[in-house]
GROMACS .gro file of C-alpha atoms in nm:
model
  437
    1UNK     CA    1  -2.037   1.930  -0.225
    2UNK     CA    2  -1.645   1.972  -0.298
    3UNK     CA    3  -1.694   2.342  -0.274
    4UNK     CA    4  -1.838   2.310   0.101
    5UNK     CA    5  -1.506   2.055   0.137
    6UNK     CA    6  -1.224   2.214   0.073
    7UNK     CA    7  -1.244   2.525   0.315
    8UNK     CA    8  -1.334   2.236   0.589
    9UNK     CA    9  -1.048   2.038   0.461
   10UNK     CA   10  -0.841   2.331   0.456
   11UNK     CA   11  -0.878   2.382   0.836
   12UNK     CA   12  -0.854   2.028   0.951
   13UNK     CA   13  -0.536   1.958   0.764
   14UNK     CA   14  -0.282   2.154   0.993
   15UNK     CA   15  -0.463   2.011   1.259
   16UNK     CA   16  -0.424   1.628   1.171
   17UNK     CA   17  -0.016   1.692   1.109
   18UNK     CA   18  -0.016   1.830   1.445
   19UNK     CA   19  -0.094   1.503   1.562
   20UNK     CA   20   0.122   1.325   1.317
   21UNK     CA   21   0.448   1.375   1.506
   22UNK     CA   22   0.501   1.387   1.878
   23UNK     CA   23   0.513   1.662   2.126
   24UNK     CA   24   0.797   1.821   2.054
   25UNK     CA   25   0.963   2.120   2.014
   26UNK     CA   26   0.587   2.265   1.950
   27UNK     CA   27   0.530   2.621   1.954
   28UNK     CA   28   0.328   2.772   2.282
   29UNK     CA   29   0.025   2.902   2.246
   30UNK     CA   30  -0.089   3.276   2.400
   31UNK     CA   31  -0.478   3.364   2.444
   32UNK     CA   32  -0.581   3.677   2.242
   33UNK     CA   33  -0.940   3.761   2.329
   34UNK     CA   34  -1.143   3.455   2.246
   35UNK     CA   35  -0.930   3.328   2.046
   36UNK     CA   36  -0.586   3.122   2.043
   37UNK     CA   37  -0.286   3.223   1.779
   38UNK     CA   38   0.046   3.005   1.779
   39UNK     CA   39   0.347   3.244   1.886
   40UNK     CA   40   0.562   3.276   1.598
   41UNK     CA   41   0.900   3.035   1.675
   42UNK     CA   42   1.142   3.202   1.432
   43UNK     CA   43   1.309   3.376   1.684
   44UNK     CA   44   1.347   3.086   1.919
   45UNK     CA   45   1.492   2.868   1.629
   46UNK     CA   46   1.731   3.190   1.493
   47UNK     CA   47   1.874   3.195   1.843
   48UNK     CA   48   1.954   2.849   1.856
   49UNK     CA   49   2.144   2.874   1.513
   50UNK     CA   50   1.882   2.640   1.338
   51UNK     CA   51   1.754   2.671   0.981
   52UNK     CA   52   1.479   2.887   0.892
   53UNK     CA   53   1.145   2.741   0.951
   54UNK     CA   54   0.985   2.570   0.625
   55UNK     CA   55   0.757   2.736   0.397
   56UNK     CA   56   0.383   2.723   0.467
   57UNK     CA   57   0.230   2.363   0.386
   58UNK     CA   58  -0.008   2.510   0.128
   59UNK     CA   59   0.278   2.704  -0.090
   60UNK     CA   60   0.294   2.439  -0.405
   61UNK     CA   61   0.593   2.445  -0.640
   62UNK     CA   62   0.875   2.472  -0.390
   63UNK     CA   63   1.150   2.240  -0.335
   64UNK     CA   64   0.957   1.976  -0.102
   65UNK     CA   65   0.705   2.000  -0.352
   66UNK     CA   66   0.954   1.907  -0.630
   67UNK     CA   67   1.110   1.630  -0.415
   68UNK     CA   68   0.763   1.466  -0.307
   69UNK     CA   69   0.727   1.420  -0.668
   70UNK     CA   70   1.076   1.282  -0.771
   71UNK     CA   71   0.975   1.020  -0.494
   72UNK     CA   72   0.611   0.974  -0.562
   73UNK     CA   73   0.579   0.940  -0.959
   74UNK     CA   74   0.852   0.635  -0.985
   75UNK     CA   75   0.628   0.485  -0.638
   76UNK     CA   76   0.296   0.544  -0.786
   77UNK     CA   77   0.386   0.408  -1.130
   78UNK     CA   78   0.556   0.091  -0.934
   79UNK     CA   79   0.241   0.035  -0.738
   80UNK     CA   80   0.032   0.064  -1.052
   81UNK     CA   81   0.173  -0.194  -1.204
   82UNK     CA   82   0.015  -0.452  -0.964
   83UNK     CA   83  -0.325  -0.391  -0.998
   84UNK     CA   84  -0.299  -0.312  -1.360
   85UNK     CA   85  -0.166  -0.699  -1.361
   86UNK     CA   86  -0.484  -0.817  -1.146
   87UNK     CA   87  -0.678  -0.624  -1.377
   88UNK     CA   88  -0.548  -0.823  -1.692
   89UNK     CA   89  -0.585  -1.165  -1.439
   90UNK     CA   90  -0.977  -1.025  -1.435
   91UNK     CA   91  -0.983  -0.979  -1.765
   92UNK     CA   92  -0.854  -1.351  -1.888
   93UNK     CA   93  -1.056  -1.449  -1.609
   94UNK     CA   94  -1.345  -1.252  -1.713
   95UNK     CA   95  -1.291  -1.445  -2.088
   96UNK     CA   96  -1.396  -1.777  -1.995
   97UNK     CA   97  -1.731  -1.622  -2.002
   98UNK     CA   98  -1.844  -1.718  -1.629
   99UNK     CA   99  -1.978  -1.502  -1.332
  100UNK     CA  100  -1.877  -1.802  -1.112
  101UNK     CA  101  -1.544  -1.779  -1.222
  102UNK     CA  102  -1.499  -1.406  -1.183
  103UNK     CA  103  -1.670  -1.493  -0.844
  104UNK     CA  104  -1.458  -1.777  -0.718
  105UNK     CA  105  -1.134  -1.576  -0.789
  106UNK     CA  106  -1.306  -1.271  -0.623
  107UNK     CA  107  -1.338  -1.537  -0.282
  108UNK     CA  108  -0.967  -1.710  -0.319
  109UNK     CA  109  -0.831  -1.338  -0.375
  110UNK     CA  110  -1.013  -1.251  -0.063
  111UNK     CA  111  -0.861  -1.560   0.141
  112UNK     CA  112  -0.518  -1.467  -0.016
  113UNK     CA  113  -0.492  -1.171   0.090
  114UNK     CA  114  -0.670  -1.166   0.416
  115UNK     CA  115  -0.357  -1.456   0.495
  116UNK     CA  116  -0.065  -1.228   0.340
  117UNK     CA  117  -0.166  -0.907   0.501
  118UNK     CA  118   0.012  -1.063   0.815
  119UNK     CA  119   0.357  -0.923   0.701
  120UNK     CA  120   0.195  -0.563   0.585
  121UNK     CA  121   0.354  -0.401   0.904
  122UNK     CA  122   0.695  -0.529   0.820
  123UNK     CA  123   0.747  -0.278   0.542
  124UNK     CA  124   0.580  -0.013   0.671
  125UNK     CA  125   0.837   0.001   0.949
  126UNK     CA  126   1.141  -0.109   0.764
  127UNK     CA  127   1.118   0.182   0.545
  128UNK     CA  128   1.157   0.446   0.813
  129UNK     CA  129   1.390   0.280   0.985
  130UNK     CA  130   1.586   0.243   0.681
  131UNK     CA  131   1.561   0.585   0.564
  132UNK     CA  132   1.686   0.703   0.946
  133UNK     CA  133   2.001   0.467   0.955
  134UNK     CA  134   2.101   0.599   0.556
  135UNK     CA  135   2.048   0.981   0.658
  136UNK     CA  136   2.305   0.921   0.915
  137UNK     CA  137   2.527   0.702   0.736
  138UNK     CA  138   2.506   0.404   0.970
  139UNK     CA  139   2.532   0.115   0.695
  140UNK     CA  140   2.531  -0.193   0.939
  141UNK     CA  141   2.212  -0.021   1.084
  142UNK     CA  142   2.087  -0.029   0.717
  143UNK     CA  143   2.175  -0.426   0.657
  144UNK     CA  144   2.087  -0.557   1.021
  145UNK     CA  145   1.700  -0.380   0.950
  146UNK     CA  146   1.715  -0.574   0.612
  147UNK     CA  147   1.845  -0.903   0.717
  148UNK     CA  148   1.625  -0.906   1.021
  149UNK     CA  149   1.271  -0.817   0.822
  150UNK     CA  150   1.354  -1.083   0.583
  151UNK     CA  151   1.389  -1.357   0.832
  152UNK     CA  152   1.073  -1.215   1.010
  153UNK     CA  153   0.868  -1.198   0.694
  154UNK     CA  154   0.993  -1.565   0.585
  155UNK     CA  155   0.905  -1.687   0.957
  156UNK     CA  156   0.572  -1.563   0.892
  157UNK     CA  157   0.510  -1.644   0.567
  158UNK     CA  158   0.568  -2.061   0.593
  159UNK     CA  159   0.327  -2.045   0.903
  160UNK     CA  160   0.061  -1.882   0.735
  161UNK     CA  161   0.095  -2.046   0.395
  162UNK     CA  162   0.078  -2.393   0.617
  163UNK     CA  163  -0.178  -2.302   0.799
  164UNK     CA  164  -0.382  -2.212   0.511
  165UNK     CA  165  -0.352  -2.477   0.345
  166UNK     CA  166  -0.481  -2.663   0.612
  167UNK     CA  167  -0.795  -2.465   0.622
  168UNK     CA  168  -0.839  -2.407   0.249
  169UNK     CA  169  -1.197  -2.543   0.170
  170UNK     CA  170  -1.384  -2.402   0.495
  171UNK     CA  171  -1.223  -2.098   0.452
  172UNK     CA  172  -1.319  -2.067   0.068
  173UNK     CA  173  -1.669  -2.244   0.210
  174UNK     CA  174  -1.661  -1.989   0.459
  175UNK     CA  175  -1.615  -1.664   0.226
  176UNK     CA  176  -1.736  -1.813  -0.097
  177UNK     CA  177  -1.993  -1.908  -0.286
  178UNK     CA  178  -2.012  -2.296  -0.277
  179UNK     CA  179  -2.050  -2.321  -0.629
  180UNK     CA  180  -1.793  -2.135  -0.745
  181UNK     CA  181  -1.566  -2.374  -0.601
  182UNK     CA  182  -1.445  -2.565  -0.886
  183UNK     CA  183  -1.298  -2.189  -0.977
  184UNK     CA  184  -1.212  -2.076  -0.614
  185UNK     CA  185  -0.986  -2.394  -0.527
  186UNK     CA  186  -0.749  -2.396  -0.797
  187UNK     CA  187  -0.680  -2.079  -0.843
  188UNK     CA  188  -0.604  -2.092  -0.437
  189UNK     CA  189  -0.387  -2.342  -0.456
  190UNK     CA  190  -0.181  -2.206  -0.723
  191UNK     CA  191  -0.130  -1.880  -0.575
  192UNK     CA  192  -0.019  -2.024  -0.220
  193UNK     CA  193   0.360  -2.051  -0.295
  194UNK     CA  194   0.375  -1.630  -0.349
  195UNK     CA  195   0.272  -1.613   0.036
  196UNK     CA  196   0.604  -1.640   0.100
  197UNK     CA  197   0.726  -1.511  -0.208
  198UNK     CA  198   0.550  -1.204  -0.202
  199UNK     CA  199   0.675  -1.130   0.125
  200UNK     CA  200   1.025  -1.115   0.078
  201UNK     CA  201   0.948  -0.850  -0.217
  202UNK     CA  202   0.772  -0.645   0.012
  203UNK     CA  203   1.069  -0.618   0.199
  204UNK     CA  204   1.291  -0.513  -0.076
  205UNK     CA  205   1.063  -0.296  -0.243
  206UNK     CA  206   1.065  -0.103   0.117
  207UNK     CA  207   1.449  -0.187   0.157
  208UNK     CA  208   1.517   0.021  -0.161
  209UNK     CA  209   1.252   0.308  -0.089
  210UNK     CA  210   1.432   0.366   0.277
  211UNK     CA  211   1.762   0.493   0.067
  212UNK     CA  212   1.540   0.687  -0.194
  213UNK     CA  213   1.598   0.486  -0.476
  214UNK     CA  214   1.263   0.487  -0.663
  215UNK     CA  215   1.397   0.327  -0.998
  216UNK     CA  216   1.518   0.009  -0.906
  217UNK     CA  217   1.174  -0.112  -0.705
  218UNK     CA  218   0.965   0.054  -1.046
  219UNK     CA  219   1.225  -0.186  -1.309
  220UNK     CA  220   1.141  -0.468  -1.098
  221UNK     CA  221   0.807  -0.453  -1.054
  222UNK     CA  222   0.799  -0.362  -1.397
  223UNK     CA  223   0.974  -0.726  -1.528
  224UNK     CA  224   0.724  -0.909  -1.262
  225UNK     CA  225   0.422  -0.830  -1.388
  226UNK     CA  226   0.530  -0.829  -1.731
  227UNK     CA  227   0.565  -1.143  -1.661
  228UNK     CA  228   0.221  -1.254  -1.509
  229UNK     CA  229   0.066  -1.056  -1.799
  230UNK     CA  230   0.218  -1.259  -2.058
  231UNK     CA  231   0.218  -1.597  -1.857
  232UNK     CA  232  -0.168  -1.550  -1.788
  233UNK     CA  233  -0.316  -1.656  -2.146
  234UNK     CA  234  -0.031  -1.879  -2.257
  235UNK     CA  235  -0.121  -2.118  -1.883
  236UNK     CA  236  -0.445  -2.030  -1.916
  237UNK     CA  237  -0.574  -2.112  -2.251
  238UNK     CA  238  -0.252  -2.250  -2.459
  239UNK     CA  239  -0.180  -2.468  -2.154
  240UNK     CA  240  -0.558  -2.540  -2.076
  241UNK     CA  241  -0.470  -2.500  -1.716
  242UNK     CA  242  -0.787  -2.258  -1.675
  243UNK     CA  243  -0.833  -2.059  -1.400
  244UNK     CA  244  -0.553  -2.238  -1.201
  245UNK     CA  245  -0.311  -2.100  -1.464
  246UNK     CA  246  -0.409  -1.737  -1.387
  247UNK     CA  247  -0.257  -1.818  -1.000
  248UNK     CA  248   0.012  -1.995  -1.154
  249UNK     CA  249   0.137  -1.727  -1.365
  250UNK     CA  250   0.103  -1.465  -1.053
  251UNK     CA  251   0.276  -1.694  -0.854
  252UNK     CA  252   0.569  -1.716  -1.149
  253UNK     CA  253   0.563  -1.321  -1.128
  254UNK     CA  254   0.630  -1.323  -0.750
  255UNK     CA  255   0.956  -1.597  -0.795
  256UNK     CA  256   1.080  -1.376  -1.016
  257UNK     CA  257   1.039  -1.056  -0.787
  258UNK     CA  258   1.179  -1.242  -0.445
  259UNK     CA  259   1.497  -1.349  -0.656
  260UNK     CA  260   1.574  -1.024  -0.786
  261UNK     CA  261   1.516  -0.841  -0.516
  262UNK     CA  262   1.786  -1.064  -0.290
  263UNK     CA  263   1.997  -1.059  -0.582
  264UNK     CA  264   2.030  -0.678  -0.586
  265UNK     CA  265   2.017  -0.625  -0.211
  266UNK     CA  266   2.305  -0.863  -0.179
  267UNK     CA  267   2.554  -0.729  -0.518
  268UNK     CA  268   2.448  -0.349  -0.368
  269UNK     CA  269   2.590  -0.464  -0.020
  270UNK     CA  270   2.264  -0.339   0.173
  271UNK     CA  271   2.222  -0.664   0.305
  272UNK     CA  272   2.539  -0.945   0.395
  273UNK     CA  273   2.434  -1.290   0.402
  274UNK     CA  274   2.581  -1.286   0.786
  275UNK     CA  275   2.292  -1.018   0.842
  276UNK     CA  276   1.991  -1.253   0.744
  277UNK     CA  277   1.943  -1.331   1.075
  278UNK     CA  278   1.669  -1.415   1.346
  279UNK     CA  279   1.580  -1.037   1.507
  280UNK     CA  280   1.694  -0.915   1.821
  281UNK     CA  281   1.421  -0.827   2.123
  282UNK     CA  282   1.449  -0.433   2.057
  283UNK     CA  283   1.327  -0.517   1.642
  284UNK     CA  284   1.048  -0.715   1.765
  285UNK     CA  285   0.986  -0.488   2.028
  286UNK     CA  286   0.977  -0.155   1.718
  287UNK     CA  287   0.780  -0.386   1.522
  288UNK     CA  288   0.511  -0.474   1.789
  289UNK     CA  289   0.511  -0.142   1.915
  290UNK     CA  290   0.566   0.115   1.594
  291UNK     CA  291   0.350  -0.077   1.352
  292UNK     CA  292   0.067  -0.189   1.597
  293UNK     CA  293  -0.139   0.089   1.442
  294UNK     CA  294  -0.090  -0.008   1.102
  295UNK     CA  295  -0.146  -0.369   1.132
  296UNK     CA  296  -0.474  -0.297   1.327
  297UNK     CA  297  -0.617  -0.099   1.043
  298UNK     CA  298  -0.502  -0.369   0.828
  299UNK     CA  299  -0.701  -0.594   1.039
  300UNK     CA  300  -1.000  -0.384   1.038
  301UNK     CA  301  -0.990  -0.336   0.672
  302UNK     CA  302  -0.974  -0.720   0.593
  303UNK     CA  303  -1.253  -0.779   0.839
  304UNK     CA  304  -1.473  -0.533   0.632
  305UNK     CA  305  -1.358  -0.684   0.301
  306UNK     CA  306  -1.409  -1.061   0.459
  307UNK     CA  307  -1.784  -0.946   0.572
  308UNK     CA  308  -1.834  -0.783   0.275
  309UNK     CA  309  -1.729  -1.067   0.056
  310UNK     CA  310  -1.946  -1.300   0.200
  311UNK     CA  311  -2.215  -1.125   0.218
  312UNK     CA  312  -2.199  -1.037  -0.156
  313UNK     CA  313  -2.114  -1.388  -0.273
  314UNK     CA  314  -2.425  -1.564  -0.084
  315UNK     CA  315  -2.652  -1.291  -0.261
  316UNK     CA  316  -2.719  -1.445  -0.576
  317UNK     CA  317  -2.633  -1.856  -0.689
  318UNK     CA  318  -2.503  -1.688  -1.030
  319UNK     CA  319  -2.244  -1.511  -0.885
  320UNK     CA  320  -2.337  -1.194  -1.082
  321UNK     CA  321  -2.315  -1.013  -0.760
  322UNK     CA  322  -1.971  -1.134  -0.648
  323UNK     CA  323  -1.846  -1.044  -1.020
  324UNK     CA  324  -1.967  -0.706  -0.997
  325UNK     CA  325  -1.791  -0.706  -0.588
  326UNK     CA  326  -1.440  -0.821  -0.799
  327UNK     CA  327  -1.512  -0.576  -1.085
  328UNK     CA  328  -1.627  -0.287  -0.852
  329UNK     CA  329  -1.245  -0.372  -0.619
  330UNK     CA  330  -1.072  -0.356  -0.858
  331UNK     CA  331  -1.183  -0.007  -1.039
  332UNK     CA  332  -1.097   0.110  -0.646
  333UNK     CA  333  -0.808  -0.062  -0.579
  334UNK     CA  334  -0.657   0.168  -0.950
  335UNK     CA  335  -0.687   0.460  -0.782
  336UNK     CA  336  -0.635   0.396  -0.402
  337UNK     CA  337  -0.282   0.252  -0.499
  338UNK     CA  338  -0.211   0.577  -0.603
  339UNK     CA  339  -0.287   0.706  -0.314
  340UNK     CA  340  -0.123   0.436  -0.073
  341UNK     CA  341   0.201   0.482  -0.284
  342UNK     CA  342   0.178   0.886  -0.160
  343UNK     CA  343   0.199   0.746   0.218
  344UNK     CA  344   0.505   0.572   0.124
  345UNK     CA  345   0.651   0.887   0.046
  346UNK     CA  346   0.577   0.990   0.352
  347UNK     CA  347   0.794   0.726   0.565
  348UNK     CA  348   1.038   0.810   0.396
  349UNK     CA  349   1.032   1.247   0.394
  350UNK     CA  350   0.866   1.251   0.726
  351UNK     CA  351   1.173   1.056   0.906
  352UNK     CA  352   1.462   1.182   0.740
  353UNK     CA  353   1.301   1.551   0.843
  354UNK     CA  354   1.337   1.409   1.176
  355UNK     CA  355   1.667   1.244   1.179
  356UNK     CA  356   1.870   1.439   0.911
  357UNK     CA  357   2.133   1.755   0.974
  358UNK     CA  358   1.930   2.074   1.021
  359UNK     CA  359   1.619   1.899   1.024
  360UNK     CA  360   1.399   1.833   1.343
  361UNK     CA  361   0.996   1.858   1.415
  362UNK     CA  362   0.942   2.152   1.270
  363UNK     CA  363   1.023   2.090   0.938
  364UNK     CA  364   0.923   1.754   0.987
  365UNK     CA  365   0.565   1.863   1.037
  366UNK     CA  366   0.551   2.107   0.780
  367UNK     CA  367   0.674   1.837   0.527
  368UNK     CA  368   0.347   1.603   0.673
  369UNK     CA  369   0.118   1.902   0.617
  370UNK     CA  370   0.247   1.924   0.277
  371UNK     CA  371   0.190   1.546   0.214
  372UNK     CA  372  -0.158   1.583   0.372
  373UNK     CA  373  -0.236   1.821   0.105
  374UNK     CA  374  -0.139   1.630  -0.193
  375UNK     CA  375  -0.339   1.321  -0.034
  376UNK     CA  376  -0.663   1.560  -0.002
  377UNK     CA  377  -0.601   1.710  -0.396
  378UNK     CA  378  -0.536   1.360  -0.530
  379UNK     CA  379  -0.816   1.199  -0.379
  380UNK     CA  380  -1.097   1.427  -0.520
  381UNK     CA  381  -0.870   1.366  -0.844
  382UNK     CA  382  -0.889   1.003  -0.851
  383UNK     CA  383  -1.260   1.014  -0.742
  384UNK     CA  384  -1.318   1.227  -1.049
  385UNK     CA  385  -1.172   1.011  -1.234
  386UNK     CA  386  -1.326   0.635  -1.147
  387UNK     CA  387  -1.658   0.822  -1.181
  388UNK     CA  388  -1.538   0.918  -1.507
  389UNK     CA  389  -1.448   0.537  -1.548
  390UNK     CA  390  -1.802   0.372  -1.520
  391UNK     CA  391  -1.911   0.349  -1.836
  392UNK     CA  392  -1.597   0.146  -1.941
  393UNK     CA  393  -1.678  -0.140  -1.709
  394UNK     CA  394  -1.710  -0.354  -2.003
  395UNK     CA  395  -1.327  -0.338  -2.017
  396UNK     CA  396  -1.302  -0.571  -1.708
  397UNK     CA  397  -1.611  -0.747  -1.757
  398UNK     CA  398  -1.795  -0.844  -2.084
  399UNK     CA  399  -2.160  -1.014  -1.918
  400UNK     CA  400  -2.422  -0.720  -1.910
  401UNK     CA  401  -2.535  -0.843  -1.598
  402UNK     CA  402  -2.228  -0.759  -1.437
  403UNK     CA  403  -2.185  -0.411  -1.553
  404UNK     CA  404  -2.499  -0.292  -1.390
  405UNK     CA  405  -2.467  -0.395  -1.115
  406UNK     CA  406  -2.108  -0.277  -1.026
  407UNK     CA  407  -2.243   0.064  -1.094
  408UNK     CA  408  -2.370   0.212  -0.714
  409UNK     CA  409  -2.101   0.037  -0.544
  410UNK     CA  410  -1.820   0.216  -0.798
  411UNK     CA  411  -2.011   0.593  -0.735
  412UNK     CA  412  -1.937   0.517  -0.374
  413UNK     CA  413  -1.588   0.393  -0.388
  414UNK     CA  414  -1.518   0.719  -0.576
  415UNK     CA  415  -1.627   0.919  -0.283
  416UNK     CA  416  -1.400   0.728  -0.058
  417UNK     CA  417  -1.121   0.825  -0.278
  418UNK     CA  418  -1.101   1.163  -0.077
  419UNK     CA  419  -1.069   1.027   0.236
  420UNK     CA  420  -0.833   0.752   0.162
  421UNK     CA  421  -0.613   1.051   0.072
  422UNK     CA  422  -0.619   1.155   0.416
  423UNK     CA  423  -0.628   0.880   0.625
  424UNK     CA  424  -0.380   0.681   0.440
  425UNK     CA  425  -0.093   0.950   0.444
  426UNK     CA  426  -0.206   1.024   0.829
  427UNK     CA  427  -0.130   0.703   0.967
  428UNK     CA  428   0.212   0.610   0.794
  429UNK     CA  429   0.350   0.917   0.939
  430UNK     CA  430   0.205   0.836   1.238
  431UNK     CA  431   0.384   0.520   1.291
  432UNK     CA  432   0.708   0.658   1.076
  433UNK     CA  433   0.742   0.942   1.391
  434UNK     CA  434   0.656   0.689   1.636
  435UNK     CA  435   0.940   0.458   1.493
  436UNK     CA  436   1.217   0.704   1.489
  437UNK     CA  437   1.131   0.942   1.826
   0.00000   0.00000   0.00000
């Protein structure tokens, strides 16, 4: 099957970058017989006194190559770090030796997250816009994007962590299994505080990002859920808080990560405390507009992972199917970070192409091709590999029951692997070019 893929995926590729960035500055096309060939534009861009054009997206080990990776190791191993944490929260969880526990975190995670992705388009479009205003060395630009997506993600943040709270037992009655509730509300209510909490990180982490540094967003993460994994068994099982301490101690985690992201923001001067301010119409106009796309794919996602979850926790009263659902998410969610922290990568490379000296589309779109191809490599990679991972199952989960039967739906979140690679790289540049042109 991956032998038929790759000369299909090898086709498509330059295609989908073509579509990546508007029309601009594209080269004409002449009819040769029955078929169409792409006039070379070399000589239009030597006559203007432009750089040469970029090497061929396909040509690994060049420069681009080399910077993709300075930016995307530090990113991927930052990312990691989060759902290596909710792994070791599954694991404690997994301790207490209950499917309905593993199942009851599974439906407050849901719930969680469903609520929080309301601020996923904030970052997203901070980190292009960002990465713009520092190529061109327009500081204030830099602070007043900063300042305003921290007042925006508060905003939102109190209103949905309100809300929620409001609607906490039909929603977990909604999406849960009802007796896994003695599980599902605690940890829920324990976790609410890092609504808010976790959004002002997100806004850091993609503050930092949008001026390239990689290290800073990687040592804080790092602390954060260093944290949470220590905090976990000591509230937990020291404290005998139960399942209420493992939300507890990600909430702790996520204090930690909004404080020292402000601090450093603030003692780096990227943000002034005069710049935290309500946004003006044009930033609520970029952010309607530019990350429309994203959010609406972040919509349809959680409406396939709220269907999904319900349907899977009503299967069974054990909740040995909803355990295997948590087990069988997470296992995914190891290897699709990976790939989500790639797309990052490209709002920031894609942009500055556009915006910086001696850049423009052209090199712009031969940078997405490029990042297109690592997405399509690393995806049959990491679908290799959580094959690979099935018969360790037992790491996350030690009931029998469970193991078996998060075996199908892990063979078939491998095979998504490939085209998460694709898609996910695809539609940050998307909205990165769409942001900045």
């Amino acid at each position: 099957m991956a032998r038929h893929l790759l000369p299909l995926l090898t086709l498509l590729l330059p295609t989908c970058t073509d579509a990546l960035l508007p029309a601009v500055a594209r080269p004409a096309l002449r009819r040769s017989g029955p078929s169409m060939h792409r006039r070379s534009a070399a000589p239009l861009l030597a006559a203007a006194g432009a750089p040469p054009p970029p090497q061929a997206a396909w040509r690994l080990g060049d420069e681009l190559d080399r910077r993709i990776a300075s930016l995307a190791l530090p990113a991927v191993v930052s990312f990691m770090i989060l759902p290596i944490a909710q792994a070791t929260d599954l694991f404690w969880v997994g301790r207490m030796g209950e499917a309905l526990a593993v199942a009851g975190q599974s439906a407050a995670n849901q719930v969680y997250s469903t609520c929080a992705m309301v601020t996923s388009t904030i970052p997203t479009i901070l980190t292009p816009r960002v990465a713009a205003a520092h190529a061109n060395g327009d500081n204030e630009e830099v602070q007043r994007a900063i300042g305003e997506s921290i007042v925006i993600s508060a905003m939102i943040g109190v209103a949905v962590t309100a809300a929620l709270w409001c609607v906490q037992m039909p929603a977990l009655l909604a999406l849960g299994n009802r007796n896994a509730l003695p599980f599902s509300v605690p940890y829920l209510r324990s976790r609410l505080p890092g609504i808010v909490l976790e959004g002002t990180s997100v806004v850091g982490f993609a503050a930092f990002r949008g001026v390239m540094d990689t290290v800073t967003p990687l040592q804080v993460s790092a602390l954060s859920n260093l944290i949470n994994v220590c905090l976990d068994p000591l509230l937990m099982f020291t404290m005998g808080w139960g399942i209420a301490g493992a939300g507890a101690a990600t909430a702790g985690s996520q204090l930690f990560s909004a404080v020292a992201y402000l601090s450093l923001l603030l003692k780096r001067q990227m943000v002034r405390l005069s710049s935290i301010r309500l946004p003006s119409a044009g930033s609520m106009k970029k952010l309607a507009t530019a990350g429309g796309a994203v959010q609406l794919r972040s919509v349809a996602l959680n409406v396939a992972f709220i269907f999904i979850t319900k349907k899977v926790q009503g299967l069974d009263a054990t909740g040995t199917a909803a355990a295997a659902h948590a087990v069988t998410i997470q296992l995914w969610q190891l290897g699709g970070v990976i790939l989500f922290a790639l797309s990052t990568v490209a709002s920031i490379i894609v942009p500055s192409e556009l915006n910086r000296k001696g850049g423009g589309a052209v090199r712009a779109r031969a940078s997405a091709n490029r990042l297109l191809s690592w997405g399509a490599v690393l995806g049959g990679v990491l679908g290799g590999l959580q094959l690979a991972g099935i018969p360790y199952l037992g790491v996350l989960t030690p009931l029998p029951e469970v193991q078996r039967a998060a075996v199908v739906p892990s063979i078939l979140g491998a095979i998504l692997q490939l085209i998460n690679g694709i898609t996910f790289i695809g539609e940050i540049g998307r909205a990165s070019c769409r942001e900045r042109v």
